[in-house]
Amino acid sequence: MTDRALPVLSVLAAIIALWYAATIWMNATWVFDQAERAGQVVTWAEVIPQTMAQDRPLLPPPHQVAAEVWKGIAGQKVTSKRSLVYHGYVTFRGTMMGLTLGIVLGIALAISIVRFRVMEMSVMPWAIISQTIPIVALAPMILTLSNQMGIDSREVPKAIISAYLSFFPVLVSMLKGLRSPDQMQLDLLKTYGAGEGATFWKLRLPASMPYFFASLKVAVAAALIGTIVGELPTGAIEGLGARMLIGSQFGEPLIMWSALFAAALLAGGLIVIVGGIERFANARMGVRT
């Protein structure tokens, strides 16, 4: 256990050290400017503590960000509009809506492409091209179209944007998984008189599960990113994306950074949940991991 944790902790320590060094470098400018205006001369021994405790730093140090995250999680009521738990739930809800839509779309397209060759020739190129469009440019267009169609809910465009980012990993991995059985396995089922439906349920689908769960870990992170991006142009006042936008507009870096780290914690939690579901599914299927 220690051997596995040591490399991770070493990288983390290096990141924190570089972060603190960058904090001193970026925040020192303000300290020197203030000293120059006051006609004073400050030494680095005086500068370094001041770079660590600014109200609106260019780059907040790790301990300030950690304190702000703790304040947003444990220092507020869950129902408070300042609570990161509340905003995290709003983003989580949108992420689950988009992820569900993306999974359904990805699996449906993968099955159709495997079953009908014409689908691969006609749909797959467009699915690949769709991923070259910048989501930041696409999000306002989706919002405008939703408004034109009379959809007032902000959840719908967020779910569409989230699904747009999450369906492609599922599609590609499920295609690979559904096609993973070799010809000998397929021929064996044919000798037993199995049709297309039986082959799909008894062979192709079970074979695709490792690929599906691998893609799900990517898709859930992509869905979260899509939800956060979708919260920016929709004028949302709730959600981690909206929290980041508010911090940017009002010049509050700590709000932005705390929301960013809350999103990272949420993503980590979702990936852990996906891993738990994968282990449960493998146990039910008798697959050893």
Coordinates of C-alpha atoms in Angstrom, one line a residue:
M1 CA 0.0 0.0 0.0
T2 CA 2.8 2.4 0.9
D3 CA 4.7 1.5 -2.3
R4 CA 1.6 2.5 -4.3
A5 CA 0.9 5.7 -2.4
L6 CA 4.5 7.0 -2.4
P7 CA 4.7 8.0 -6.1
V8 CA 1.3 9.7 -5.9
L9 CA 2.2 11.6 -2.8
S10 CA 5.6 12.6 -4.3
V11 CA 3.9 14.1 -7.4
L12 CA 1.3 15.9 -5.1
A13 CA 4.1 17.4 -3.0
A14 CA 5.9 18.6 -6.1
I15 CA 2.7 20.2 -7.4
I16 CA 2.0 21.9 -4.1
A17 CA 5.6 23.2 -3.9
L18 CA 5.4 24.6 -7.5
W19 CA 2.0 26.1 -6.6
Y20 CA 3.4 27.9 -3.6
A21 CA 6.4 29.2 -5.6
A22 CA 4.0 30.5 -8.3
T23 CA 1.9 32.1 -5.6
I24 CA 4.8 34.1 -4.2
W25 CA 5.9 35.2 -7.7
M26 CA 2.5 36.3 -8.9
N27 CA 1.2 37.9 -5.7
A28 CA 4.5 39.7 -4.9
T29 CA 3.7 42.3 -7.6
W30 CA 0.8 43.7 -5.6
V31 CA 2.9 43.8 -2.4
F32 CA 5.7 45.7 -4.1
D33 CA 3.2 48.1 -5.7
Q34 CA 1.6 48.9 -2.3
A35 CA 5.1 49.4 -0.7
E36 CA 6.1 51.7 -3.5
R37 CA 3.0 53.8 -3.1
A38 CA 3.6 54.1 0.6
G39 CA 7.3 55.0 0.0
Q40 CA 8.5 51.9 1.8
V41 CA 11.0 49.2 1.1
V42 CA 10.1 45.6 1.8
T43 CA 12.3 42.6 2.0
W44 CA 11.4 39.1 0.8
A45 CA 11.0 38.0 4.4
E46 CA 8.2 40.5 4.6
V47 CA 6.8 39.9 1.1
I48 CA 6.3 36.1 1.4
P49 CA 3.9 36.2 4.3
Q50 CA 1.8 38.9 2.6
T51 CA 1.5 36.9 -0.6
M52 CA 0.0 34.1 1.4
A53 CA -2.9 36.0 2.9
Q54 CA -4.3 38.5 0.3
D55 CA -8.0 39.0 0.0
R56 CA -8.0 39.0 -3.8
P57 CA -4.8 37.2 -4.9
L58 CA -3.9 36.6 -8.5
L59 CA -3.1 33.1 -7.5
P60 CA -4.5 31.9 -4.2
P61 CA -2.1 29.6 -2.2
P62 CA -3.2 26.0 -1.5
H63 CA -4.1 26.6 2.1
Q64 CA -6.4 29.5 1.2
V65 CA -8.2 27.4 -1.4
A66 CA -8.5 24.5 1.0
A67 CA -10.0 26.9 3.7
E68 CA -12.5 28.3 1.2
V69 CA -13.5 24.8 0.0
W70 CA -14.0 23.7 3.7
K71 CA -16.0 26.9 4.4
G72 CA -18.2 26.3 1.4
I73 CA -18.8 22.6 2.3
A74 CA -18.9 22.6 6.1
G75 CA -19.3 26.2 7.0
Q76 CA -22.7 26.8 5.3
K77 CA -26.1 25.3 5.5
V78 CA -26.7 22.8 2.7
T79 CA -29.6 24.9 1.5
S80 CA -27.6 28.1 1.5
K81 CA -26.9 29.7 -1.9
R82 CA -23.3 30.1 -0.7
S83 CA -22.9 26.3 0.0
L84 CA -20.7 24.4 -2.4
V85 CA -22.8 21.3 -1.5
Y86 CA -25.9 23.0 -2.9
H87 CA -24.2 24.2 -6.1
G88 CA -22.5 20.8 -6.4
Y89 CA -25.9 19.1 -6.2
V90 CA -27.3 21.4 -9.0
T91 CA -24.3 20.5 -11.2
F92 CA -24.6 16.8 -10.2
R93 CA -28.2 16.7 -11.3
G94 CA -27.4 18.2 -14.7
T95 CA -24.5 15.8 -15.1
M96 CA -26.7 12.8 -14.4
M97 CA -29.3 14.0 -16.9
G98 CA -26.7 14.6 -19.6
L99 CA -24.8 11.4 -18.8
T100 CA -28.0 9.3 -19.0
L101 CA -28.9 10.8 -22.4
G102 CA -25.3 10.4 -23.6
I103 CA -25.2 6.7 -22.6
V104 CA -28.5 5.9 -24.3
L105 CA -27.5 7.7 -27.5
G106 CA -24.0 6.2 -27.5
I107 CA -25.2 2.6 -26.9
A108 CA -28.1 3.0 -29.4
L109 CA -25.8 4.2 -32.2
A110 CA -23.2 1.5 -31.4
I111 CA -25.8 -1.3 -31.7
S112 CA -27.2 0.2 -34.9
I113 CA -23.7 0.5 -36.4
V114 CA -22.8 -3.1 -35.6
R115 CA -26.2 -4.3 -36.9
F116 CA -26.4 -2.2 -40.0
R117 CA -23.3 -1.5 -42.1
V118 CA -25.0 1.5 -43.8
M119 CA -25.1 3.2 -40.3
E120 CA -21.4 2.9 -40.0
M121 CA -20.9 4.5 -43.4
S122 CA -23.4 7.3 -42.9
V123 CA -23.4 8.1 -39.1
M124 CA -19.9 7.3 -37.8
P125 CA -18.2 10.1 -39.9
W126 CA -20.6 12.7 -38.6
A127 CA -20.2 11.4 -35.0
I128 CA -16.4 11.9 -35.4
I129 CA -16.8 15.4 -37.0
S130 CA -19.2 16.5 -34.2
Q131 CA -16.3 16.2 -31.7
T132 CA -14.2 18.8 -33.6
I133 CA -16.7 21.6 -32.8
P134 CA -15.6 23.7 -29.8
I135 CA -18.2 23.2 -27.1
V136 CA -17.8 26.8 -26.0
A137 CA -19.0 27.9 -29.4
L138 CA -21.8 25.3 -29.5
A139 CA -23.3 26.0 -26.1
P140 CA -24.8 29.4 -26.9
M141 CA -26.2 28.0 -30.1
I142 CA -27.9 25.2 -28.2
L143 CA -29.3 27.8 -25.7
T144 CA -30.6 30.0 -28.5
L145 CA -32.3 27.0 -30.3
S146 CA -33.9 25.9 -27.0
N147 CA -35.3 29.4 -26.4
Q148 CA -36.7 29.5 -29.9
M149 CA -38.4 26.1 -29.3
G150 CA -40.1 27.5 -26.2
I151 CA -38.0 25.5 -23.7
D152 CA -37.6 27.8 -20.7
S153 CA -35.9 25.3 -18.4
R154 CA -32.1 25.8 -18.1
E155 CA -31.7 22.1 -17.4
V156 CA -32.5 21.0 -20.9
P157 CA -29.7 22.9 -22.8
K158 CA -27.3 21.8 -20.0
A159 CA -28.3 18.2 -20.4
I160 CA -27.9 18.4 -24.2
I161 CA -24.4 20.0 -23.9
S162 CA -23.4 17.3 -21.4
A163 CA -24.8 14.5 -23.5
Y164 CA -22.9 15.9 -26.5
L165 CA -19.6 15.5 -24.8
S166 CA -20.4 12.2 -23.1
F167 CA -21.9 10.1 -25.9
F168 CA -18.8 9.8 -28.1
P169 CA -16.6 7.8 -25.6
V170 CA -19.5 5.4 -25.0
L171 CA -20.1 5.1 -28.7
V172 CA -16.5 4.3 -29.6
S173 CA -15.9 1.9 -26.7
M174 CA -19.2 0.0 -27.2
L175 CA -18.4 -0.4 -30.9
K176 CA -15.1 -2.0 -29.9
G177 CA -16.7 -4.1 -27.3
L178 CA -19.6 -5.4 -29.4
R179 CA -17.1 -6.4 -32.1
S180 CA -14.6 -8.0 -29.7
P181 CA -15.9 -11.6 -30.0
D182 CA -13.9 -13.5 -32.6
Q183 CA -15.3 -15.4 -35.5
M184 CA -14.9 -18.8 -33.8
Q185 CA -17.1 -17.7 -31.0
L186 CA -19.7 -16.3 -33.4
D187 CA -19.6 -19.6 -35.4
L188 CA -20.0 -21.6 -32.3
L189 CA -23.3 -19.8 -31.4
K190 CA -24.5 -20.4 -35.0
T191 CA -24.0 -24.1 -34.6
Y192 CA -26.3 -23.9 -31.6
G193 CA -28.9 -22.2 -33.7
A194 CA -28.6 -18.8 -32.1
G195 CA -30.0 -15.9 -34.0
E196 CA -28.9 -12.3 -34.0
G197 CA -30.8 -11.5 -30.8
A198 CA -29.4 -14.4 -28.9
T199 CA -25.9 -13.7 -30.1
F200 CA -26.2 -10.1 -28.9
W201 CA -27.5 -10.9 -25.4
K202 CA -25.3 -14.0 -24.8
L203 CA -22.1 -13.0 -26.4
R204 CA -21.7 -9.4 -27.7
L205 CA -23.2 -7.6 -24.8
P206 CA -21.3 -9.4 -22.0
A207 CA -18.1 -9.0 -24.0
S208 CA -18.6 -5.3 -24.3
M209 CA -19.0 -4.6 -20.5
P210 CA -15.3 -4.0 -19.8
Y211 CA -15.2 -1.5 -22.7
F212 CA -18.4 0.1 -21.5
F213 CA -17.2 0.7 -17.9
A214 CA -13.9 2.0 -19.2
S215 CA -15.7 4.5 -21.4
L216 CA -18.1 5.4 -18.6
K217 CA -15.2 6.8 -16.4
V218 CA -14.3 9.1 -19.3
A219 CA -18.0 9.9 -20.1
V220 CA -18.9 10.9 -16.6
A221 CA -16.0 13.4 -16.5
A222 CA -17.0 14.7 -19.9
A223 CA -20.6 15.0 -18.8
L224 CA -19.5 17.1 -15.8
I225 CA -17.4 19.4 -17.9
G226 CA -20.4 19.8 -20.3
T227 CA -22.7 20.7 -17.5
I228 CA -20.3 23.3 -16.1
V229 CA -19.8 24.8 -19.6
G230 CA -23.5 24.7 -20.1
E231 CA -24.1 26.8 -16.9
L232 CA -21.9 29.6 -18.2
P233 CA -24.0 31.0 -21.2
T234 CA -27.4 30.0 -19.8
G235 CA -27.3 32.8 -17.2
A236 CA -27.6 30.2 -14.4
I237 CA -27.2 31.5 -10.9
E238 CA -26.9 28.0 -9.4
G239 CA -24.3 25.3 -10.0
L240 CA -20.5 25.1 -9.8
G241 CA -20.2 26.7 -13.3
A242 CA -22.3 29.6 -12.2
R243 CA -20.2 29.9 -9.1
M244 CA -17.0 30.2 -11.2
L245 CA -18.6 32.8 -13.4
I246 CA -19.7 34.9 -10.4
G247 CA -16.2 34.7 -8.9
S248 CA -14.8 35.9 -12.3
Q249 CA -17.3 38.8 -12.7
F250 CA -16.9 40.1 -9.2
G251 CA -13.1 39.7 -9.0
E252 CA -13.2 37.0 -6.3
P253 CA -10.5 34.4 -7.2
L254 CA -11.2 32.3 -4.1
I255 CA -14.8 31.7 -5.2
M256 CA -13.6 30.6 -8.6
W257 CA -10.9 28.3 -7.2
S258 CA -13.1 26.8 -4.5
A259 CA -15.8 26.0 -7.1
L260 CA -13.1 24.5 -9.4
F261 CA -11.8 22.2 -6.6
A262 CA -15.4 21.3 -5.7
A263 CA -15.9 20.2 -9.3
A264 CA -12.8 18.1 -9.1
L265 CA -14.0 16.4 -5.9
L266 CA -17.4 15.8 -7.5
A267 CA -15.7 14.2 -10.6
G268 CA -13.5 12.0 -8.4
G269 CA -16.6 10.9 -6.4
L270 CA -18.5 10.0 -9.6
I271 CA -15.6 8.0 -10.9
V272 CA -15.4 6.1 -7.6
I273 CA -19.1 5.3 -7.9
V274 CA -18.6 4.1 -11.5
G275 CA -15.8 1.9 -10.2
G276 CA -18.1 0.5 -7.5
I277 CA -20.8 -0.3 -10.1
E278 CA -18.3 -2.0 -12.3
R279 CA -17.1 -4.3 -9.5
F280 CA -20.7 -5.1 -8.6
A281 CA -21.5 -5.9 -12.2
N282 CA -18.4 -8.0 -12.6
A283 CA -19.3 -9.9 -9.5
R284 CA -22.8 -10.6 -10.8
M285 CA -21.4 -11.8 -14.1
G286 CA -18.8 -13.9 -12.4
V287 CA -15.9 -11.9 -13.8
R288 CA -12.7 -11.8 -11.7
T289 CA -10.8 -8.5 -11.6

